[in-house]
Tab-separated table of C-alpha atoms and ligand atoms in Angstrom:
chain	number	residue	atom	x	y	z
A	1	UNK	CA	-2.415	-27.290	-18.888
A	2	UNK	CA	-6.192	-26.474	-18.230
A	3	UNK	CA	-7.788	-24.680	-20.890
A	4	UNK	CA	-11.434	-24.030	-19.033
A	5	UNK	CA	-10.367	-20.428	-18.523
A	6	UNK	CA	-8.155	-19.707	-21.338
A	7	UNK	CA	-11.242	-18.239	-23.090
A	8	UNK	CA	-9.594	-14.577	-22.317
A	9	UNK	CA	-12.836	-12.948	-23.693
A	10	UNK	CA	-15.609	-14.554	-21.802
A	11	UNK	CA	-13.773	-13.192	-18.887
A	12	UNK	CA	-13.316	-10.018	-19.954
A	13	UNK	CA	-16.392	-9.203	-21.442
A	14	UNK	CA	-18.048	-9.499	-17.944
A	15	UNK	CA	-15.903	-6.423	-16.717
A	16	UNK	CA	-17.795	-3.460	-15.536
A	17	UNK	CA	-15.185	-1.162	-17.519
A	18	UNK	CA	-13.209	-1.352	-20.780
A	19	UNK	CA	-9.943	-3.011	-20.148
A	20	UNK	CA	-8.566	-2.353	-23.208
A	21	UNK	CA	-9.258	1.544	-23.046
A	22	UNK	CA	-8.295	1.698	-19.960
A	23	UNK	CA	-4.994	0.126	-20.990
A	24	UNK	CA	-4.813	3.208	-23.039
A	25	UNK	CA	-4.965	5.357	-20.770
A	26	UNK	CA	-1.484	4.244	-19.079
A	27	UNK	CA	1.398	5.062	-21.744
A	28	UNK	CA	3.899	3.469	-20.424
A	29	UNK	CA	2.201	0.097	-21.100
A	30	UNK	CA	2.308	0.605	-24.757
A	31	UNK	CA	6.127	0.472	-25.178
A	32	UNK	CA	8.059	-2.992	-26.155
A	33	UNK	CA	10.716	-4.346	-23.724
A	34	UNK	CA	13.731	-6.670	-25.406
A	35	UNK	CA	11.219	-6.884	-28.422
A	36	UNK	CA	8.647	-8.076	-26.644
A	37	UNK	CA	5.373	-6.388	-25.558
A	38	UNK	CA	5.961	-4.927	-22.048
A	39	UNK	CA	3.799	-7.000	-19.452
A	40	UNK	CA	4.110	-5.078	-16.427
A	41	UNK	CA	3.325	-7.630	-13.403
A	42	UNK	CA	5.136	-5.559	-10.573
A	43	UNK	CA	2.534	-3.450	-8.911
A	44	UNK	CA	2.909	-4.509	-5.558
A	45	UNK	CA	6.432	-2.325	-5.875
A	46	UNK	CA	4.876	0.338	-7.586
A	47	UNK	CA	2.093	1.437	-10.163
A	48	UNK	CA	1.856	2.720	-13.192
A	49	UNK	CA	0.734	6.460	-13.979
A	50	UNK	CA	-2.345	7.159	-15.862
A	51	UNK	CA	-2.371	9.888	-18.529
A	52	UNK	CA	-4.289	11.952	-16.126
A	53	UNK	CA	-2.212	11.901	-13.626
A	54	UNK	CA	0.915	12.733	-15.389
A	55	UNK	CA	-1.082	15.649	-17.092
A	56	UNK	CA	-2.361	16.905	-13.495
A	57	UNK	CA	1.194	17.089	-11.950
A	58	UNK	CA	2.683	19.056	-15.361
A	59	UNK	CA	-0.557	20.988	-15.545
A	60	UNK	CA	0.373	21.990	-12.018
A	61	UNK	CA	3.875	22.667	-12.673
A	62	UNK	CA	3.059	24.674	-15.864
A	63	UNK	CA	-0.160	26.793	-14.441
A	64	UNK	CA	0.025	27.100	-10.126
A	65	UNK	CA	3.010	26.333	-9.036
A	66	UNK	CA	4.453	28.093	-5.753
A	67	UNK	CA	4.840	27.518	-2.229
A	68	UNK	CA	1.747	26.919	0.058
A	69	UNK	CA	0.259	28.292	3.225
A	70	UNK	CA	2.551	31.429	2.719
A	71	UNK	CA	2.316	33.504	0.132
A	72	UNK	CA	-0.810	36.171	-0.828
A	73	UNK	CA	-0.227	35.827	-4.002
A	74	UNK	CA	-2.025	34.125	-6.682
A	75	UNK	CA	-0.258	31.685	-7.401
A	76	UNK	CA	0.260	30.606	-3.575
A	77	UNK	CA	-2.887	30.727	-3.156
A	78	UNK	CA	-3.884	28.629	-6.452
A	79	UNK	CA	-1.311	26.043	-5.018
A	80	UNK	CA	-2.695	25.896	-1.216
A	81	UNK	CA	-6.334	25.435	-2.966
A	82	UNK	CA	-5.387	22.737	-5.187
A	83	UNK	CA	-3.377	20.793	-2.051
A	84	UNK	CA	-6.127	21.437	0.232
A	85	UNK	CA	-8.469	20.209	-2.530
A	86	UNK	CA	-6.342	17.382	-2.761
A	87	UNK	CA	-6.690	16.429	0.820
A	88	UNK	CA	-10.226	16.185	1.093
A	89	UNK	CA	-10.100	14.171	-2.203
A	90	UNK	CA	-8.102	11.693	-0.078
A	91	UNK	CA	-10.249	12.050	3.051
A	92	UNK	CA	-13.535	11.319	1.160
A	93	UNK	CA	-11.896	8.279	-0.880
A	94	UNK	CA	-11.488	6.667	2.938
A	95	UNK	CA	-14.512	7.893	4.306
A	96	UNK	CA	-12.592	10.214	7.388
A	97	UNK	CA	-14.682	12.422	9.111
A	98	UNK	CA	-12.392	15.417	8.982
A	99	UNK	CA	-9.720	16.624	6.577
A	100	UNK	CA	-7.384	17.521	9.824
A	101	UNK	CA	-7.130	14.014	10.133
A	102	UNK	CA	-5.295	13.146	6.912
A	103	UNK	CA	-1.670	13.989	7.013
A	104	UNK	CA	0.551	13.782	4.436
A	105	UNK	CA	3.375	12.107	4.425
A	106	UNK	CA	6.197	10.397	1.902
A	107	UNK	CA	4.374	7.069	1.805
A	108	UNK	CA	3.582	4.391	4.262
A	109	UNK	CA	7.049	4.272	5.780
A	110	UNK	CA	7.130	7.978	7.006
A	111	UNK	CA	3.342	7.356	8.293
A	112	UNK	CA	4.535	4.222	10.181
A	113	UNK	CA	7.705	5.738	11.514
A	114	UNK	CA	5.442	9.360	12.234
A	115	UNK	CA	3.332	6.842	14.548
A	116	UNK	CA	5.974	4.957	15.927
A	117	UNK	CA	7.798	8.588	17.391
A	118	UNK	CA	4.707	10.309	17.919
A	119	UNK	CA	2.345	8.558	19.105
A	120	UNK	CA	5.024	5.461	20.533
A	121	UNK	CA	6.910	8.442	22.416
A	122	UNK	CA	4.303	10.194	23.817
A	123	UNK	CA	1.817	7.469	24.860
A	124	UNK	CA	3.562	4.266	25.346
A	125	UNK	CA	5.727	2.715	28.076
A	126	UNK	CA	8.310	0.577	29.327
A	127	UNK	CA	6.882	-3.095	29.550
A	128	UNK	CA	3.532	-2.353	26.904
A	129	UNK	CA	3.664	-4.712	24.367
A	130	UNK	CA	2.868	-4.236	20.885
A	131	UNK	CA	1.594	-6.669	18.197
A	132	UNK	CA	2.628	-6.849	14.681
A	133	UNK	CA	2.004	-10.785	12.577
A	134	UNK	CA	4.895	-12.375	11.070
A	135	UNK	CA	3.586	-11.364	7.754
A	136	UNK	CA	4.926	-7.619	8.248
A	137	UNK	CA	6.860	-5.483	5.468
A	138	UNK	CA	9.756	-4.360	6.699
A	139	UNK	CA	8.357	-0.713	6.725
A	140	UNK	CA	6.161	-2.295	9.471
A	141	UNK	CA	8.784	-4.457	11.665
A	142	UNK	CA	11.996	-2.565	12.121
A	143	UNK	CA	10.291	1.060	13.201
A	144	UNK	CA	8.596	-1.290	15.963
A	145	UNK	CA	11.856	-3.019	17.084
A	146	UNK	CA	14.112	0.409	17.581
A	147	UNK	CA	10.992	1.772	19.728
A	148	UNK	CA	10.927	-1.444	21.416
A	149	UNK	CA	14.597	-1.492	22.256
A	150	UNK	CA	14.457	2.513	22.941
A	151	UNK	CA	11.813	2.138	25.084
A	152	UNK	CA	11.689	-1.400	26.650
A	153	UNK	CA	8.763	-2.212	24.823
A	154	UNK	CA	7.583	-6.119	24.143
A	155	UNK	CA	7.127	-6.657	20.469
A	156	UNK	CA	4.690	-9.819	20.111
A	157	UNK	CA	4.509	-11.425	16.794
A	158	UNK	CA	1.322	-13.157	15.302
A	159	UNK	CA	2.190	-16.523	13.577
A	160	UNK	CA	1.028	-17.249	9.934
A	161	UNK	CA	-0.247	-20.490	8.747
A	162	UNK	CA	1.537	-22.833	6.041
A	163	UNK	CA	-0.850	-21.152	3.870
A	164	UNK	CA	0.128	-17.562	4.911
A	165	UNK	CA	-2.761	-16.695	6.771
A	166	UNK	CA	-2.622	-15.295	9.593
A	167	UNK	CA	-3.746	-17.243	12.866
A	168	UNK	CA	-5.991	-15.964	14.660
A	169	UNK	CA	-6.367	-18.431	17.581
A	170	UNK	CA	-3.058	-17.197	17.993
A	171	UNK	CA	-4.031	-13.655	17.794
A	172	UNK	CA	-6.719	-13.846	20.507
A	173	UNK	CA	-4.109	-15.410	22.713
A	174	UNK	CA	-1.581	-12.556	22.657
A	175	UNK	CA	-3.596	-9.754	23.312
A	176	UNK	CA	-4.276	-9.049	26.932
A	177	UNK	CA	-4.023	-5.986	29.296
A	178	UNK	CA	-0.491	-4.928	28.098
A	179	UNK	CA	-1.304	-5.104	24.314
A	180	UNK	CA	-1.259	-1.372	23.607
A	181	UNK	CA	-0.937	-1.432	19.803
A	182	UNK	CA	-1.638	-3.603	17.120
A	183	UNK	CA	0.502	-2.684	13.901
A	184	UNK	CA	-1.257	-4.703	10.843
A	185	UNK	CA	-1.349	-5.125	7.312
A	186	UNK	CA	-4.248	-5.202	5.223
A	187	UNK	CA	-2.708	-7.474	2.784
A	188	UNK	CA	0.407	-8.760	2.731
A	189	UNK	CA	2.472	-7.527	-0.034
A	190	UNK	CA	4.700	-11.186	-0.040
A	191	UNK	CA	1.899	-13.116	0.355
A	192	UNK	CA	-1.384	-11.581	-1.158
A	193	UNK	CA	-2.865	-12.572	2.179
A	194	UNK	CA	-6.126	-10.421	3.593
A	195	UNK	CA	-5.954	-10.465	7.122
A	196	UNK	CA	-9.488	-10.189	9.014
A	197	UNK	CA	-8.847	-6.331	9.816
A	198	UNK	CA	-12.427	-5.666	11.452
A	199	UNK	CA	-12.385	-8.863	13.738
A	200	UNK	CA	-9.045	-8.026	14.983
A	201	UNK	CA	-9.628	-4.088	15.595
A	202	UNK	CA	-12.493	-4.776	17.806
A	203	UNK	CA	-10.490	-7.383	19.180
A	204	UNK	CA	-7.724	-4.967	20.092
A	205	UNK	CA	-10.305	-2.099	21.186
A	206	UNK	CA	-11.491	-4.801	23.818
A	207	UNK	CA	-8.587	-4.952	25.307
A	208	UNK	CA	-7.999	-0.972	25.093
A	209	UNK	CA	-5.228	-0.817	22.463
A	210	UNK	CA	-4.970	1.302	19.442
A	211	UNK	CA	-4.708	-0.597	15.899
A	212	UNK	CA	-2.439	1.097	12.690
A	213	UNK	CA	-3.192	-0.372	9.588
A	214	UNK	CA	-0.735	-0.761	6.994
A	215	UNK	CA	-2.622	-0.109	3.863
A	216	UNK	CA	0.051	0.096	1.565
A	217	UNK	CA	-0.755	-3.001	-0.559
A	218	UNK	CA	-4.716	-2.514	0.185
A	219	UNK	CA	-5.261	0.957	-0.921
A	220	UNK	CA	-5.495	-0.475	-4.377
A	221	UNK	CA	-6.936	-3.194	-4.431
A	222	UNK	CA	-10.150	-3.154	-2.173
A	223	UNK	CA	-12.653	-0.611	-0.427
A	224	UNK	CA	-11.432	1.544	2.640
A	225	UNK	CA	-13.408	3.091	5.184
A	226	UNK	CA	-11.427	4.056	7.894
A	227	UNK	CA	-15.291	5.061	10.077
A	228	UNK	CA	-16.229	1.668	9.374
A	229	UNK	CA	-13.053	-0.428	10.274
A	230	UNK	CA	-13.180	2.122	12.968
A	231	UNK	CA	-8.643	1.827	12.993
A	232	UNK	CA	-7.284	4.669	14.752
A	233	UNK	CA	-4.266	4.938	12.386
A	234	UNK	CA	-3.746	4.108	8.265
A	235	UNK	CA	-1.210	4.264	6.202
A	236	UNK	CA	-0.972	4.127	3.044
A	237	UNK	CA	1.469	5.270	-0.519
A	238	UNK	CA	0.407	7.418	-3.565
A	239	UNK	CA	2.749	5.217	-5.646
A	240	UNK	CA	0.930	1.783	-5.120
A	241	UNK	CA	-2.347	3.482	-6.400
A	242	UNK	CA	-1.087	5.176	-9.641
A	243	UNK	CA	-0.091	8.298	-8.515
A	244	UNK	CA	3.424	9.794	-8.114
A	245	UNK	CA	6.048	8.668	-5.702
A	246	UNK	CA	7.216	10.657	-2.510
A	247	UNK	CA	3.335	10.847	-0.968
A	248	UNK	CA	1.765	9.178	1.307
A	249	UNK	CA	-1.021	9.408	3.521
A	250	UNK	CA	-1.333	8.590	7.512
A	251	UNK	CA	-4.603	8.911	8.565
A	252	UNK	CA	-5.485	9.414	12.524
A	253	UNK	CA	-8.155	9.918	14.876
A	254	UNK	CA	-8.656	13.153	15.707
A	255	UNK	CA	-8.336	12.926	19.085
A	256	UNK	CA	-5.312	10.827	18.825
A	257	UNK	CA	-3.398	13.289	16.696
A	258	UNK	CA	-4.748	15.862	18.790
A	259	UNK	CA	-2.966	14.533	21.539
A	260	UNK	CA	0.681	13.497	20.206
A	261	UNK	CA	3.502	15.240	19.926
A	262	UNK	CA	4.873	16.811	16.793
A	263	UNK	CA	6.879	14.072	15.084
A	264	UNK	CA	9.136	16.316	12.925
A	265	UNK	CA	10.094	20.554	13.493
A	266	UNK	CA	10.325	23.085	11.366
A	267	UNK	CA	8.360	25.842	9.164
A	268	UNK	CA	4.498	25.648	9.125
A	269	UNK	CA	4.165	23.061	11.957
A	270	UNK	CA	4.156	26.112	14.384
A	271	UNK	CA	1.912	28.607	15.375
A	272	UNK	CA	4.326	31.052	17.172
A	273	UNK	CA	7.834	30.492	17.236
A	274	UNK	CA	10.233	32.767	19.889
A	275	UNK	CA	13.059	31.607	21.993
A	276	UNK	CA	10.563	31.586	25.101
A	277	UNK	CA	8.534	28.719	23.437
A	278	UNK	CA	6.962	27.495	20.764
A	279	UNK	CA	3.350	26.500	20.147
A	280	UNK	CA	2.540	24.076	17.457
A	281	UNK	CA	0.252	24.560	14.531
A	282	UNK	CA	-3.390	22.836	14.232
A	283	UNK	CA	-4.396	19.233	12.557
A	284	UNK	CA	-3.277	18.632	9.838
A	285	UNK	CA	-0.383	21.398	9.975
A	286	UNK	CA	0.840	20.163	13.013
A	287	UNK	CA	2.198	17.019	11.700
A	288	UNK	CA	3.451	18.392	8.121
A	289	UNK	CA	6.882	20.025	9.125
A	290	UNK	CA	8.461	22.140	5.861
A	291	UNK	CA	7.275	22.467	2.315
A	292	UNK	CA	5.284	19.389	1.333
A	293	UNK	CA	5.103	17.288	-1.106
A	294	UNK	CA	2.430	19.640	-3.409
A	295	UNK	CA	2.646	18.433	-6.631
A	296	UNK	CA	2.921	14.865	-5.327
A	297	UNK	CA	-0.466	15.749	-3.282
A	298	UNK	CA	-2.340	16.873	-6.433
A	299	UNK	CA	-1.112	13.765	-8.429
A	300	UNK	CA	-2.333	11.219	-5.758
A	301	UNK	CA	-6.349	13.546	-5.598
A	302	UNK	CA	-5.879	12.805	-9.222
A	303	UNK	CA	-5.218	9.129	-9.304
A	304	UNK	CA	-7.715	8.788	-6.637
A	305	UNK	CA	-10.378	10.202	-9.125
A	306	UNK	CA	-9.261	8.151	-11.619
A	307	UNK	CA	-9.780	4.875	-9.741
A	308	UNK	CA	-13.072	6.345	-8.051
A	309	UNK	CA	-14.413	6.822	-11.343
A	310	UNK	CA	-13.852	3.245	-12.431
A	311	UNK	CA	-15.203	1.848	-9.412
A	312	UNK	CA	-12.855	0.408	-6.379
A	313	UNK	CA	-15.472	-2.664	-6.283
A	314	UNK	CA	-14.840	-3.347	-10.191
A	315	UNK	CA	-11.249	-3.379	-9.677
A	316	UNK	CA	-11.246	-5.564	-6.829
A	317	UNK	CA	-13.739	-7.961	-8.771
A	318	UNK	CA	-11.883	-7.918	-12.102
A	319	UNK	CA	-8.217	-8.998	-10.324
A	320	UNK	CA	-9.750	-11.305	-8.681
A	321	UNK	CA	-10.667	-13.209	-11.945
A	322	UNK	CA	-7.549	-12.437	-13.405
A	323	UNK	CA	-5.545	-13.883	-10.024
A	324	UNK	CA	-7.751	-16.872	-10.154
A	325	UNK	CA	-6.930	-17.367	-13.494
A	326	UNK	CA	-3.376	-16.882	-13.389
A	327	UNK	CA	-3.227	-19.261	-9.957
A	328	UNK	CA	-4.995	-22.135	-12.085
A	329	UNK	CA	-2.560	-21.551	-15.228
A	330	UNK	CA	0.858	-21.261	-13.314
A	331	UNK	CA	-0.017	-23.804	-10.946
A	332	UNK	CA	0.035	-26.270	-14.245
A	333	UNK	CA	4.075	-25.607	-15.079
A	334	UNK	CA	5.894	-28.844	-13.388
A	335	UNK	CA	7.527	-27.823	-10.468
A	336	UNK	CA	6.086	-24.781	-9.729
A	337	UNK	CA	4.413	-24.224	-6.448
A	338	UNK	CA	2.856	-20.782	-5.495
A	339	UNK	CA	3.592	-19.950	-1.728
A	340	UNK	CA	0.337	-17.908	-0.358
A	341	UNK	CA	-2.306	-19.984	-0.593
A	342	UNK	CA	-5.031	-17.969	1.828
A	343	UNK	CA	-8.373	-18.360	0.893
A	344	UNK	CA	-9.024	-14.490	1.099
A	345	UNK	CA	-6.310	-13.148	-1.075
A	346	UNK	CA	-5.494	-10.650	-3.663
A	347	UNK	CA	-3.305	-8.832	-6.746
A	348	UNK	CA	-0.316	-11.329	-5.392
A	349	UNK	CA	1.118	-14.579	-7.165
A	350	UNK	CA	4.288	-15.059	-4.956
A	351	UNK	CA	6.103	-18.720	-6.561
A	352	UNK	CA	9.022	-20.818	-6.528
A	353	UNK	CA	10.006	-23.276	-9.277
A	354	UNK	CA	12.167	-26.594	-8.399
A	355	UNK	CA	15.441	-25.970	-9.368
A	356	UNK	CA	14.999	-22.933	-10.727
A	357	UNK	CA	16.847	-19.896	-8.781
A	358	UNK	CA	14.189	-16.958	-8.520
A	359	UNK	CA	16.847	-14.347	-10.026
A	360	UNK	CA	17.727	-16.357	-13.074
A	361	UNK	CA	13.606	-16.602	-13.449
A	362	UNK	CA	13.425	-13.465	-13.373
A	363	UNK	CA	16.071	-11.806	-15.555
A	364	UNK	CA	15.055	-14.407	-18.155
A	365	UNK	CA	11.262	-12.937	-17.579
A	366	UNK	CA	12.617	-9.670	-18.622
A	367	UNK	CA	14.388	-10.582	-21.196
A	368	UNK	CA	10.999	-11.691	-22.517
A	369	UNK	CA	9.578	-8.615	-21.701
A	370	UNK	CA	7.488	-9.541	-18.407
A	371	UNK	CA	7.927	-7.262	-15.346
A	372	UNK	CA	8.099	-9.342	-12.335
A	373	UNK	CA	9.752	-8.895	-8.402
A	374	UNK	CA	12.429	-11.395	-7.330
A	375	UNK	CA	13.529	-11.227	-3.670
A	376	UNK	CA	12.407	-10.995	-0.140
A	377	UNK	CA	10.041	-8.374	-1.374
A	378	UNK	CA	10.929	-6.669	1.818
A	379	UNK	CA	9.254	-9.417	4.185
A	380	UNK	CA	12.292	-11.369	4.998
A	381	UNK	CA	10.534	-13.103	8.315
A	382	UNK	CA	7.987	-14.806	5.487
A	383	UNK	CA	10.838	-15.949	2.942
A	384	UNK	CA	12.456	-17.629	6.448
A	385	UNK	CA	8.947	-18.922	7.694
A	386	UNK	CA	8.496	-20.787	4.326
A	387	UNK	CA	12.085	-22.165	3.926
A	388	UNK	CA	13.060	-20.085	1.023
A	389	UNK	CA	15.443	-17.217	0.213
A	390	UNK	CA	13.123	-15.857	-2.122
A	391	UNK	CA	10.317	-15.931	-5.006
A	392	UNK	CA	9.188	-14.598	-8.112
A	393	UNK	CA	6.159	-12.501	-7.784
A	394	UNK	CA	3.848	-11.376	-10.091
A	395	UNK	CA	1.765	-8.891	-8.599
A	396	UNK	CA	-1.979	-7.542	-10.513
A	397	UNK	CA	-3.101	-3.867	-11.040
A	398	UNK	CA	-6.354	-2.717	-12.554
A	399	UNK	CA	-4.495	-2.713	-16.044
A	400	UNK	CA	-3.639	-6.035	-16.039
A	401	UNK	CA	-5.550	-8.528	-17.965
A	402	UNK	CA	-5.680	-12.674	-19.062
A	403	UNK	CA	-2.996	-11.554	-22.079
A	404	UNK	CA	-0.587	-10.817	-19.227
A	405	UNK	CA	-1.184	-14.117	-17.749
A	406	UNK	CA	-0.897	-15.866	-20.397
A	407	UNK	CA	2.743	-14.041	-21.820
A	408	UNK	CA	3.876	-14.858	-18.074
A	409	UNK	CA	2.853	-18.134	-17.982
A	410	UNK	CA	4.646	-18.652	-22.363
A	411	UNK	CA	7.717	-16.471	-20.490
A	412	UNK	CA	8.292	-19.051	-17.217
A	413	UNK	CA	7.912	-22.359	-19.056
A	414	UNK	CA	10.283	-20.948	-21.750
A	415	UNK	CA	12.543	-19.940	-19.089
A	416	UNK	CA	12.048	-22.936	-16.578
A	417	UNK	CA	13.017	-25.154	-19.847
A	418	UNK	CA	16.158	-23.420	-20.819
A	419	UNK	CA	17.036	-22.975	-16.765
A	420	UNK	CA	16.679	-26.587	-15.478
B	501	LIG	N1	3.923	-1.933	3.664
B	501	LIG	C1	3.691	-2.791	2.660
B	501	LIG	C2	2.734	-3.924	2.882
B	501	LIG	C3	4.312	-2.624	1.427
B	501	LIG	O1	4.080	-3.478	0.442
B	501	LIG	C4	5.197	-1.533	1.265
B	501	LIG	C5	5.904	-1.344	-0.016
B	501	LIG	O2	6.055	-2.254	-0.801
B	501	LIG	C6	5.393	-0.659	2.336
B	501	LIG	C7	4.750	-0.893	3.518
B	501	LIG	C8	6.308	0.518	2.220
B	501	LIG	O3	5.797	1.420	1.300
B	501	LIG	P1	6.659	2.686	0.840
B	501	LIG	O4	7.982	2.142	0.383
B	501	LIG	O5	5.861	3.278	-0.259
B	501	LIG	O6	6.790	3.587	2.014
């Protein structure tokens, strides 16, 4: 094995905050799994909570809670302030121009799906085509192919390379005068792969079509500014970016939103409701049918401060050395060969080991005390386009340090040995 980064404090005493407090500052990482110190490698399902987000949401329960946008009294009206608040937390943190264009959601699927009815319904044809890559989640395929069938719709898919990037050759070829939407990922959660978002939404604007970005696995990791990628939809989940689960965000154009249907009905997406007609509340409101998610809203402003105030750009710098050293360390195991190899890349070590069946790998991981996904991961089209029925991924968060990598790497060769 290479020891020429196994100095685990020379690379951590570059980092622009303290790992080790900021370790403290997510409980659930202190607590021993099977005996073993929990190393929690599976944040490309879902994140960990700060302290200051779990205090947020009970502070909100204990202190403000009541319904929103209804009530005069004060505690209504405490609640509405702190979910408005919350929302133009989330609309600075991706550089929007308005708050009415940040709609919440349940998380990336309900933003995809809200785009797929809405906006697929009320401004998209029989024979338009739209473009997703062969790198997709789920959450970002199957919404695309019941339109497509609904609606006669061609869905076009972008090829990836052997080394999971995505080719864009390829790309250029299949847009033309029908493309009407591009539906992308940021980075693919199977893969770690970054896909060239800004080359490929002008690209798409060229030809006239509208580009949603999948965010989901991005929101995390790297910097977003929806003016500057100029996309005209993202989506993205309060989970992945340590804040609760159930929200989610889709952000739209104005304009756009503006001029879509209502995707769901109910209470407080109306203006005036009477059995001659209804007419349908403003942006945001518009798109947020029933009581939202509120406490899930305030818990997602909160972990959006919390990774503000460390610094996106310090995250994104201090995976990266941790990815780079866990790629060199696991890719010394015999046998082991890590499938994703894209030169832009990030918080994603997706593997297979010869021999060795992915679920065994894993449940012997655990057993060890190291958190890991084994599966499709959701992106069955990838698992089929490299040959395999699944991997073992280890997936990076802010929290996660060269200690991790280095129980992971201890925890696979153990279990490789006793496994072959
Ligand atoms: N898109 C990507 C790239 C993902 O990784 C995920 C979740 O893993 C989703 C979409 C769906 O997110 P959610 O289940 O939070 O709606």
């Amino acid at each position: 094995m290479n020891a020429s980064l196994s100095s685990n404090n020379s690379l951590e005493n570059d980092l622009a905050f303290d790992i080790e407090a900021v370790r403290r500052d997510f409980p659930i990482l202190s607590q021993s799994i099977s005996g073993h110190p929990l190393v929690y490698l599976d944040n490309g399902a879902s994140t960990q909570k700060p302290q200051c987000v779990i205090d947020t949401v009970s502070n909100y329960y204990e202190n403000d809670n009541a319904n929103v946008h209804r009530g005069i009294h004060e505690l209504s009206q405490r609640a509405t302030d702190r979910f408005e608040a919350a929302r133009s937390t989330v609309r600075k943190f991706i550089n929007a121009e308005s708050d009415a264009e940040i709609i919440f959601t349940s998380g990336t699927t309900e933003a995809i799906n809200l785009v797929a009815h809405s906006y697929g319904l009320g401004h998209l044809s029989k024979g338009d085509e739209v473009l997703i890559s062969a790198m997709e989640h789920h959450s970002n395929i199957v919404p695309w192919q019941l339109l497509s069938q609904q609606m006669g719709l061609e869905l076009k898919i972008i090829p990836i390379t052997l080394a999971g990037e995505l080719d864009y050759p390829a790309f250029l070829e299949l847009l033309g005068p029908k493309t009407k939407l591009l539906a992308i990922t940021q980075l693919s959660n199977a893969l770690g792969s970054i896909t060239p978002l800004k080359e490929m939404i002008d690209a798409a604007h060229a030809v006239n079509a509208k580009v949603l970005v999948d965010g989901a696995q991005a929101i995390a990791h790297t910097k977003v500014d929806v003016r500057a990628l100029d996309c005209d939809f993202y989506a993205f989940s309060g989970h992945k970016i340590f804040s609760p689960t159930g929200i989610g965000i889709l952000y739209g154009k104005r304009e756009l939103l503006e001029s879509m249907p209502p995707y769901q009905s109910g209470g407080d997406m109306i203006k005036v409701v009477s059995f001659s007609g209804t007419t349908f509340n403003e942006l945001p409101y518009k798109f947020e049918a029933g009581t939202p998610n509120i406490a899930g809203s305030i818990g997602l402003a909160a972990g959006i401060d919390y990774v503000t105030k460390l610094g996106i750009e310090n995250i994104a710098a201090h995976e990266h050395t941790v990815l780079e050293y866990a790629t060199e360390k696991m890719l010394a195991i015999d046998g082991l060969r890590i499938i994703g190899t894209a030169k832009d890349k990030a918080g994603v070590l997706s593997f297979e080991i010869d021999g060795v069946h992915a679920a065994d790998l894993g449940t012997l991981l655990d057993h060890q005390g190291v958190a890991v996904r084994v599966g499709h991961h959701c992106a069955m089209p990838v698992m089929e386009f490299f040959g395999v029925s699944s991997t073992t991924r280890a997936s990076l968060a802010l929290y996660n340090n060269t200690a991790d990598i280095d129980a992971l790497v201890t925890a696979t060769v153990k279990a490789a040995e006793m496994l072959a």
